[in-house]
């Protein structure tokens, strides 16, 4: 791993970078184009000094790290990121990490930033979008890598090219704690029988807004035994979500209604078989209940096969620097 503020050569795949890399190789007499600046600089060093001096050396990305003391936003600020970039990264990681639950003091955030032309590593702009980011939580590391489309819009993907811009939100509300986990065999606190618990119970004050975790159609809204007031959403196949023990439904919601991700659909309560106010939340994949806290969620803006292969090579280079 590179030391704080050390200079490290790396780049990330973008359709716009391919032409730039080819231009560099033409100028130095290299045999093939490369997306990686380090490779281009190595080619320059192989040329006579007079040839190398004809091409201005590209500014090199830098690796920076910070230890979390209180929050992701606080660590991002110490790394020199502005609020826009911090929000972009928080959204990108939202499908992988619950910052309130998973991020602890002592965890580490590392990133690779492209240094602006003509500036030193210590003068990296706060508006620079990181090429790669790693959040280390205990023994687990979460890595994301930047990709820009032809319009220059930034997206973050895992090393294998999976999108992290969720079409699903992991959590449907601002909860206080998980009061009951997903389980295939649990002693029900109300019926006192051993049975499966097909979702998670998220404790929150009565009246807390509950949000749709993905776009969908209301397949059921009403009362059911055990669930109390419940909403079932038919989401893009093969997903379906269930929201139970609600105190009331959002106004205007009815069977067949279309909802969007993040829309308030109801409010926390304790209707049905509930020992206190909480949301019982289920995620079904192909009609099979899955643990909502760990189930793989679909992303947006997938890369095609060619882009994914090129992206993976550059992501491997960056991962070696983190």
mmCIF file of C-alpha atoms in Angstrom:
data_model
loop_
_atom_site.group_PDB
_atom_site.id
_atom_site.type_symbol
_atom_site.label_atom_id
_atom_site.label_comp_id
_atom_site.label_asym_id
_atom_site.label_seq_id
_atom_site.Cartn_x
_atom_site.Cartn_y
_atom_site.Cartn_z
ATOM 1 C CA UNK A 1 0.000 0.000 0.000
ATOM 2 C CA UNK A 2 1.345 3.485 -0.867
ATOM 3 C CA UNK A 3 2.033 5.882 1.980
ATOM 4 C CA UNK A 4 -0.188 8.880 2.602
ATOM 5 C CA UNK A 5 0.161 11.444 -0.206
ATOM 6 C CA UNK A 6 2.687 9.252 -2.075
ATOM 7 C CA UNK A 7 2.638 9.382 -5.850
ATOM 8 C CA UNK A 8 1.279 6.239 -7.510
ATOM 9 C CA UNK A 9 0.683 5.636 -11.205
ATOM 10 C CA UNK A 10 -2.784 4.401 -12.146
ATOM 11 C CA UNK A 11 -5.818 5.179 -14.271
ATOM 12 C CA UNK A 12 -9.343 3.875 -14.621
ATOM 13 C CA UNK A 13 -11.141 2.837 -17.791
ATOM 14 C CA UNK A 14 -13.152 5.418 -19.666
ATOM 15 C CA UNK A 15 -14.049 5.492 -23.351
ATOM 16 C CA UNK A 16 -12.473 8.968 -23.554
ATOM 17 C CA UNK A 17 -9.139 7.746 -22.147
ATOM 18 C CA UNK A 18 -8.534 5.249 -24.948
ATOM 19 C CA UNK A 19 -7.789 7.991 -27.528
ATOM 20 C CA UNK A 20 -5.535 9.876 -25.093
ATOM 21 C CA UNK A 21 -3.488 6.732 -24.403
ATOM 22 C CA UNK A 22 -3.103 6.026 -28.119
ATOM 23 C CA UNK A 23 -1.840 9.579 -28.734
ATOM 24 C CA UNK A 24 0.813 9.112 -26.075
ATOM 25 C CA UNK A 25 2.065 5.896 -27.611
ATOM 26 C CA UNK A 26 2.267 7.458 -31.093
ATOM 27 C CA UNK A 27 4.434 10.277 -29.708
ATOM 28 C CA UNK A 28 6.885 7.888 -28.018
ATOM 29 C CA UNK A 29 6.999 5.185 -30.683
ATOM 30 C CA UNK A 30 5.377 2.555 -28.459
ATOM 31 C CA UNK A 31 4.115 -0.544 -30.240
ATOM 32 C CA UNK A 32 0.541 -0.592 -28.863
ATOM 33 C CA UNK A 33 -1.977 1.720 -27.185
ATOM 34 C CA UNK A 34 -2.454 1.583 -23.428
ATOM 35 C CA UNK A 35 -5.107 2.999 -21.115
ATOM 36 C CA UNK A 36 -2.674 3.025 -18.247
ATOM 37 C CA UNK A 37 -0.526 6.107 -17.661
ATOM 38 C CA UNK A 38 2.148 4.098 -15.881
ATOM 39 C CA UNK A 39 2.621 1.940 -18.961
ATOM 40 C CA UNK A 40 2.865 5.070 -21.113
ATOM 41 C CA UNK A 41 5.493 6.587 -18.813
ATOM 42 C CA UNK A 42 7.506 3.339 -18.863
ATOM 43 C CA UNK A 43 7.506 3.521 -22.657
ATOM 44 C CA UNK A 44 8.768 7.110 -22.442
ATOM 45 C CA UNK A 45 11.678 6.087 -20.221
ATOM 46 C CA UNK A 46 12.710 3.515 -22.842
ATOM 47 C CA UNK A 47 13.215 6.298 -25.451
ATOM 48 C CA UNK A 48 16.233 8.578 -25.783
ATOM 49 C CA UNK A 49 16.128 11.598 -23.493
ATOM 50 C CA UNK A 50 15.488 13.947 -26.403
ATOM 51 C CA UNK A 51 12.395 11.979 -27.475
ATOM 52 C CA UNK A 52 11.040 11.658 -23.944
ATOM 53 C CA UNK A 53 11.406 15.359 -23.251
ATOM 54 C CA UNK A 54 9.203 16.116 -26.247
ATOM 55 C CA UNK A 55 6.187 14.843 -24.373
ATOM 56 C CA UNK A 56 5.167 16.463 -21.114
ATOM 57 C CA UNK A 57 4.852 13.919 -18.283
ATOM 58 C CA UNK A 58 1.249 13.375 -17.241
ATOM 59 C CA UNK A 59 0.356 14.191 -13.620
ATOM 60 C CA UNK A 60 0.230 11.052 -11.510
ATOM 61 C CA UNK A 61 -2.666 9.944 -9.278
ATOM 62 C CA UNK A 62 -2.092 9.816 -5.537
ATOM 63 C CA UNK A 63 -3.254 7.458 -2.795
ATOM 64 C CA UNK A 64 -4.701 8.994 0.375
ATOM 65 C CA UNK A 65 -6.033 7.323 3.532
ATOM 66 C CA UNK A 66 -7.939 8.368 6.650
ATOM 67 C CA UNK A 67 -9.048 6.561 9.779
ATOM 68 C CA UNK A 68 -12.706 6.942 10.710
ATOM 69 C CA UNK A 69 -13.205 8.670 14.055
ATOM 70 C CA UNK A 70 -16.930 9.430 13.962
ATOM 71 C CA UNK A 71 -18.522 9.134 10.504
ATOM 72 C CA UNK A 72 -17.952 8.611 6.789
ATOM 73 C CA UNK A 73 -18.611 12.296 6.090
ATOM 74 C CA UNK A 74 -16.040 13.365 8.674
ATOM 75 C CA UNK A 75 -13.361 11.070 7.223
ATOM 76 C CA UNK A 76 -14.193 12.203 3.682
ATOM 77 C CA UNK A 77 -13.748 15.831 4.738
ATOM 78 C CA UNK A 78 -10.291 15.058 6.146
ATOM 79 C CA UNK A 79 -9.432 13.400 2.838
ATOM 80 C CA UNK A 80 -10.238 16.701 1.141
ATOM 81 C CA UNK A 81 -13.469 15.669 -0.606
ATOM 82 C CA UNK A 82 -16.234 18.193 -1.125
ATOM 83 C CA UNK A 83 -19.870 17.574 -0.177
ATOM 84 C CA UNK A 84 -20.898 16.638 -3.730
ATOM 85 C CA UNK A 85 -18.245 13.929 -4.031
ATOM 86 C CA UNK A 86 -18.975 12.689 -0.511
ATOM 87 C CA UNK A 87 -22.674 12.327 -1.377
ATOM 88 C CA UNK A 88 -21.802 10.522 -4.628
ATOM 89 C CA UNK A 89 -19.672 7.985 -2.766
ATOM 90 C CA UNK A 90 -22.215 7.529 0.027
ATOM 91 C CA UNK A 91 -24.849 6.715 -2.594
ATOM 92 C CA UNK A 92 -22.484 4.367 -4.423
ATOM 93 C CA UNK A 93 -21.702 2.416 -1.235
ATOM 94 C CA UNK A 94 -25.316 2.380 0.015
ATOM 95 C CA UNK A 95 -26.000 -1.037 -1.487
ATOM 96 C CA UNK A 96 -22.993 -2.544 0.308
ATOM 97 C CA UNK A 97 -22.620 -0.758 3.630
ATOM 98 C CA UNK A 98 -24.966 0.655 6.235
ATOM 99 C CA UNK A 99 -22.796 3.506 7.495
ATOM 100 C CA UNK A 100 -24.737 3.740 10.772
ATOM 101 C CA UNK A 101 -24.399 0.043 11.538
ATOM 102 C CA UNK A 102 -21.274 -1.211 9.746
ATOM 103 C CA UNK A 103 -18.830 1.718 9.857
ATOM 104 C CA UNK A 104 -16.953 1.941 13.172
ATOM 105 C CA UNK A 105 -14.240 4.191 14.618
ATOM 106 C CA UNK A 106 -10.880 2.783 13.569
ATOM 107 C CA UNK A 107 -12.074 1.632 10.143
ATOM 108 C CA UNK A 108 -10.048 2.956 7.210
ATOM 109 C CA UNK A 109 -11.029 4.787 4.025
ATOM 110 C CA UNK A 110 -8.466 4.860 1.212
ATOM 111 C CA UNK A 111 -8.804 6.450 -2.200
ATOM 112 C CA UNK A 112 -6.914 7.159 -5.391
ATOM 113 C CA UNK A 113 -7.335 10.645 -6.831
ATOM 114 C CA UNK A 114 -6.158 12.022 -10.171
ATOM 115 C CA UNK A 115 -3.909 15.026 -9.529
ATOM 116 C CA UNK A 116 -4.827 18.069 -11.674
ATOM 117 C CA UNK A 117 -2.413 19.242 -14.374
ATOM 118 C CA UNK A 118 0.525 21.201 -13.019
ATOM 119 C CA UNK A 119 -0.327 20.687 -9.321
ATOM 120 C CA UNK A 120 1.493 18.787 -6.621
ATOM 121 C CA UNK A 121 0.039 15.801 -4.770
ATOM 122 C CA UNK A 122 -0.639 17.885 -1.684
ATOM 123 C CA UNK A 123 -2.738 20.279 -3.765
ATOM 124 C CA UNK A 124 -5.296 17.785 -5.065
ATOM 125 C CA UNK A 125 -8.579 19.554 -5.790
ATOM 126 C CA UNK A 126 -11.472 18.895 -3.409
ATOM 127 C CA UNK A 127 -13.712 18.489 -6.458
ATOM 128 C CA UNK A 128 -11.645 15.619 -7.891
ATOM 129 C CA UNK A 129 -13.676 12.431 -8.290
ATOM 130 C CA UNK A 130 -11.741 9.440 -6.841
ATOM 131 C CA UNK A 131 -10.637 6.780 -9.329
ATOM 132 C CA UNK A 132 -10.981 4.095 -6.658
ATOM 133 C CA UNK A 133 -12.165 3.924 -3.053
ATOM 134 C CA UNK A 134 -11.708 1.240 -0.399
ATOM 135 C CA UNK A 135 -13.574 1.096 2.907
ATOM 136 C CA UNK A 136 -12.008 -1.435 5.267
ATOM 137 C CA UNK A 137 -14.382 -2.547 8.038
ATOM 138 C CA UNK A 138 -12.573 -5.011 10.250
ATOM 139 C CA UNK A 139 -11.576 -8.012 8.132
ATOM 140 C CA UNK A 140 -13.788 -6.971 5.192
ATOM 141 C CA UNK A 141 -12.878 -4.527 2.434
ATOM 142 C CA UNK A 142 -15.349 -2.873 0.069
ATOM 143 C CA UNK A 143 -13.765 -1.567 -3.147
ATOM 144 C CA UNK A 144 -15.394 0.625 -5.798
ATOM 145 C CA UNK A 145 -13.898 1.907 -9.054
ATOM 146 C CA UNK A 146 -14.806 4.896 -11.189
ATOM 147 C CA UNK A 147 -16.174 4.637 -14.720
ATOM 148 C CA UNK A 148 -17.184 7.597 -16.873
ATOM 149 C CA UNK A 149 -19.501 7.124 -19.817
ATOM 150 C CA UNK A 150 -19.071 8.970 -23.121
ATOM 151 C CA UNK A 151 -20.915 11.965 -21.649
ATOM 152 C CA UNK A 152 -18.455 12.102 -18.758
ATOM 153 C CA UNK A 153 -21.015 11.090 -16.125
ATOM 154 C CA UNK A 154 -19.408 9.209 -13.199
ATOM 155 C CA UNK A 155 -20.534 5.771 -12.053
ATOM 156 C CA UNK A 156 -18.983 3.377 -9.551
ATOM 157 C CA UNK A 157 -18.645 -0.368 -10.047
ATOM 158 C CA UNK A 158 -17.146 -3.306 -8.200
ATOM 159 C CA UNK A 159 -13.967 -4.822 -9.629
ATOM 160 C CA UNK A 160 -15.955 -7.358 -11.661
ATOM 161 C CA UNK A 161 -18.025 -4.590 -13.273
ATOM 162 C CA UNK A 162 -21.174 -4.865 -11.156
ATOM 163 C CA UNK A 163 -23.059 -1.600 -10.739
ATOM 164 C CA UNK A 164 -23.307 -0.060 -7.288
ATOM 165 C CA UNK A 165 -25.978 2.448 -8.233
ATOM 166 C CA UNK A 166 -28.875 0.550 -6.704
ATOM 167 C CA UNK A 167 -32.246 0.129 -8.319
ATOM 168 C CA UNK A 168 -33.062 -1.270 -4.858
ATOM 169 C CA UNK A 169 -32.466 0.437 -1.526
ATOM 170 C CA UNK A 170 -31.236 -1.892 1.211
ATOM 171 C CA UNK A 171 -33.235 -0.337 4.056
ATOM 172 C CA UNK A 172 -36.841 0.923 3.882
ATOM 173 C CA UNK A 173 -36.662 3.277 6.867
ATOM 174 C CA UNK A 174 -34.460 4.987 9.421
ATOM 175 C CA UNK A 175 -34.525 2.267 12.064
ATOM 176 C CA UNK A 176 -32.978 2.111 15.524
ATOM 177 C CA UNK A 177 -31.963 -1.547 15.632
ATOM 178 C CA UNK A 178 -32.642 -4.985 14.177
ATOM 179 C CA UNK A 179 -34.979 -6.501 16.752
ATOM 180 C CA UNK A 180 -35.295 -9.872 15.018
ATOM 181 C CA UNK A 181 -33.145 -11.394 12.280
ATOM 182 C CA UNK A 182 -34.107 -13.431 9.238
ATOM 183 C CA UNK A 183 -34.209 -17.105 10.220
ATOM 184 C CA UNK A 184 -35.364 -20.409 8.815
ATOM 185 C CA UNK A 185 -36.068 -21.702 12.336
ATOM 186 C CA UNK A 186 -37.076 -19.279 15.089
ATOM 187 C CA UNK A 187 -39.194 -19.451 18.247
ATOM 188 C CA UNK A 188 -41.987 -16.978 17.530
ATOM 189 C CA UNK A 189 -42.344 -14.574 20.506
ATOM 190 C CA UNK A 190 -46.131 -14.388 20.049
ATOM 191 C CA UNK A 191 -47.194 -17.925 19.059
ATOM 192 C CA UNK A 192 -44.336 -19.623 20.970
ATOM 193 C CA UNK A 193 -43.899 -22.006 18.048
ATOM 194 C CA UNK A 194 -40.785 -22.844 16.089
ATOM 195 C CA UNK A 195 -41.182 -21.542 12.552
ATOM 196 C CA UNK A 196 -39.359 -19.595 9.875
ATOM 197 C CA UNK A 197 -39.028 -15.827 10.110
ATOM 198 C CA UNK A 198 -39.073 -14.767 6.468
ATOM 199 C CA UNK A 199 -37.826 -11.220 6.975
ATOM 200 C CA UNK A 200 -36.198 -8.856 9.450
ATOM 201 C CA UNK A 201 -37.828 -6.758 12.156
ATOM 202 C CA UNK A 202 -36.536 -3.183 12.181
ATOM 203 C CA UNK A 203 -37.425 -1.394 15.412
ATOM 204 C CA UNK A 204 -38.402 2.268 15.074
ATOM 205 C CA UNK A 205 -40.776 4.710 16.790
ATOM 206 C CA UNK A 206 -44.430 4.422 15.838
ATOM 207 C CA UNK A 207 -45.219 6.686 12.905
ATOM 208 C CA UNK A 208 -41.762 6.494 11.308
ATOM 209 C CA UNK A 209 -42.183 6.754 7.492
ATOM 210 C CA UNK A 210 -41.654 3.537 5.529
ATOM 211 C CA UNK A 211 -40.291 3.858 1.976
ATOM 212 C CA UNK A 212 -40.568 1.580 -1.045
ATOM 213 C CA UNK A 213 -37.148 0.027 -1.588
ATOM 214 C CA UNK A 214 -37.677 -0.271 -5.357
ATOM 215 C CA UNK A 215 -40.189 0.751 -7.974
ATOM 216 C CA UNK A 216 -43.133 -1.577 -8.241
ATOM 217 C CA UNK A 217 -46.849 -2.214 -8.281
ATOM 218 C CA UNK A 218 -49.016 -2.623 -5.194
ATOM 219 C CA UNK A 219 -50.048 -6.290 -5.327
ATOM 220 C CA UNK A 220 -51.800 -6.211 -1.936
ATOM 221 C CA UNK A 221 -52.728 -3.548 0.610
ATOM 222 C CA UNK A 222 -54.839 -4.330 3.644
ATOM 223 C CA UNK A 223 -54.858 -6.626 6.660
ATOM 224 C CA UNK A 224 -53.549 -10.178 6.965
ATOM 225 C CA UNK A 225 -53.395 -12.508 9.954
ATOM 226 C CA UNK A 226 -50.119 -12.031 11.781
ATOM 227 C CA UNK A 227 -48.918 -9.238 9.508
ATOM 228 C CA UNK A 228 -51.583 -6.745 10.541
ATOM 229 C CA UNK A 229 -51.649 -3.845 8.109
ATOM 230 C CA UNK A 230 -49.383 -4.944 5.269
ATOM 231 C CA UNK A 231 -48.308 -3.857 1.786
ATOM 232 C CA UNK A 232 -46.952 -6.272 -0.816
ATOM 233 C CA UNK A 233 -45.098 -4.745 -3.773
ATOM 234 C CA UNK A 234 -44.437 -6.585 -7.019
ATOM 235 C CA UNK A 235 -41.034 -5.218 -8.048
ATOM 236 C CA UNK A 236 -39.104 -5.828 -11.285
ATOM 237 C CA UNK A 237 -38.771 -9.627 -11.700
ATOM 238 C CA UNK A 238 -37.857 -11.722 -9.856
ATOM 239 C CA UNK A 239 -38.277 -9.484 -6.779
ATOM 240 C CA UNK A 240 -41.187 -8.896 -4.403
ATOM 241 C CA UNK A 241 -41.159 -6.955 -1.119
ATOM 242 C CA UNK A 242 -43.406 -7.069 1.960
ATOM 243 C CA UNK A 243 -43.937 -4.332 4.586
ATOM 244 C CA UNK A 244 -45.910 -5.424 7.666
ATOM 245 C CA UNK A 245 -47.194 -4.270 11.098
ATOM 246 C CA UNK A 246 -47.887 -0.783 9.695
ATOM 247 C CA UNK A 247 -49.947 1.684 11.701
ATOM 248 C CA UNK A 248 -51.436 3.202 8.542
ATOM 249 C CA UNK A 249 -50.961 3.428 4.787
ATOM 250 C CA UNK A 250 -49.916 6.456 2.770
ATOM 251 C CA UNK A 251 -52.849 8.409 1.350
ATOM 252 C CA UNK A 252 -53.970 7.451 -2.123
ATOM 253 C CA UNK A 253 -52.247 4.070 -2.151
ATOM 254 C CA UNK A 254 -54.351 1.229 -3.561
ATOM 255 C CA UNK A 255 -53.997 -2.134 -5.240
ATOM 256 C CA UNK A 256 -52.512 -1.694 -8.713
ATOM 257 C CA UNK A 257 -50.918 1.665 -7.879
ATOM 258 C CA UNK A 258 -47.404 2.319 -9.191
ATOM 259 C CA UNK A 259 -44.773 3.403 -6.665
ATOM 260 C CA UNK A 260 -41.212 4.612 -7.134
ATOM 261 C CA UNK A 261 -38.112 3.857 -5.098
ATOM 262 C CA UNK A 262 -38.029 6.030 -1.975
ATOM 263 C CA UNK A 263 -41.755 6.831 -2.007
ATOM 264 C CA UNK A 264 -43.448 6.815 1.414
ATOM 265 C CA UNK A 265 -45.957 3.956 1.406
ATOM 266 C CA UNK A 266 -46.832 3.660 5.089
ATOM 267 C CA UNK A 267 -45.858 4.245 8.695
ATOM 268 C CA UNK A 268 -44.394 2.059 11.443
ATOM 269 C CA UNK A 269 -46.862 0.510 13.857
ATOM 270 C CA UNK A 270 -47.518 -2.666 15.830
ATOM 271 C CA UNK A 271 -50.610 -4.103 14.144
ATOM 272 C CA UNK A 272 -50.953 -7.862 13.859
ATOM 273 C CA UNK A 273 -48.729 -10.154 15.882
ATOM 274 C CA UNK A 274 -46.217 -7.610 17.136
ATOM 275 C CA UNK A 275 -44.763 -7.051 20.594
ATOM 276 C CA UNK A 276 -43.878 -3.413 19.912
ATOM 277 C CA UNK A 277 -43.560 -0.844 17.112
ATOM 278 C CA UNK A 278 -41.375 -2.095 14.281
ATOM 279 C CA UNK A 279 -41.408 -2.838 10.563
ATOM 280 C CA UNK A 280 -41.366 -6.450 9.434
ATOM 281 C CA UNK A 281 -39.655 -6.345 6.023
ATOM 282 C CA UNK A 282 -39.308 -9.196 3.533
ATOM 283 C CA UNK A 283 -37.533 -9.596 0.197
ATOM 284 C CA UNK A 284 -38.567 -12.502 -2.032
ATOM 285 C CA UNK A 285 -36.486 -13.584 -5.039
ATOM 286 C CA UNK A 286 -38.323 -15.884 -7.463
ATOM 287 C CA UNK A 287 -40.896 -16.466 -4.670
ATOM 288 C CA UNK A 288 -38.188 -17.561 -2.202
ATOM 289 C CA UNK A 289 -37.683 -15.403 0.938
ATOM 290 C CA UNK A 290 -34.130 -14.077 1.338
ATOM 291 C CA UNK A 291 -32.373 -12.210 4.145
ATOM 292 C CA UNK A 292 -33.024 -8.512 3.362
ATOM 293 C CA UNK A 293 -29.768 -7.491 5.045
ATOM 294 C CA UNK A 294 -27.543 -9.645 2.825
ATOM 295 C CA UNK A 295 -29.483 -10.494 -0.361
ATOM 296 C CA UNK A 296 -27.786 -9.459 -3.610
ATOM 297 C CA UNK A 297 -29.604 -6.427 -4.985
ATOM 298 C CA UNK A 298 -29.770 -5.460 -8.666
ATOM 299 C CA UNK A 299 -27.927 -2.375 -9.893
ATOM 300 C CA UNK A 300 -28.399 0.137 -12.691
ATOM 301 C CA UNK A 301 -26.286 1.075 -15.722
ATOM 302 C CA UNK A 302 -24.601 -2.294 -16.444
ATOM 303 C CA UNK A 303 -21.416 -2.412 -18.527
ATOM 304 C CA UNK A 304 -21.419 -4.442 -21.721
ATOM 305 C CA UNK A 305 -19.038 -7.391 -22.106
ATOM 306 C CA UNK A 306 -16.276 -5.419 -23.852
ATOM 307 C CA UNK A 307 -16.384 -2.542 -21.380
ATOM 308 C CA UNK A 308 -16.426 -4.973 -18.458
ATOM 309 C CA UNK A 309 -13.266 -6.750 -19.632
ATOM 310 C CA UNK A 310 -11.339 -3.486 -20.106
ATOM 311 C CA UNK A 311 -12.681 -2.082 -16.861
ATOM 312 C CA UNK A 312 -11.625 -5.194 -14.912
ATOM 313 C CA UNK A 313 -8.010 -4.848 -16.086
ATOM 314 C CA UNK A 314 -7.780 -1.249 -14.933
ATOM 315 C CA UNK A 315 -9.575 -2.037 -11.670
ATOM 316 C CA UNK A 316 -6.991 -4.746 -10.946
ATOM 317 C CA UNK A 317 -4.202 -2.197 -11.401
ATOM 318 C CA UNK A 318 -5.844 0.252 -9.015
ATOM 319 C CA UNK A 319 -6.716 -2.410 -6.439
ATOM 320 C CA UNK A 320 -3.025 -3.274 -6.176
ATOM 321 C CA UNK A 321 -2.328 0.310 -5.072
ATOM 322 C CA UNK A 322 -4.987 0.511 -2.368
#
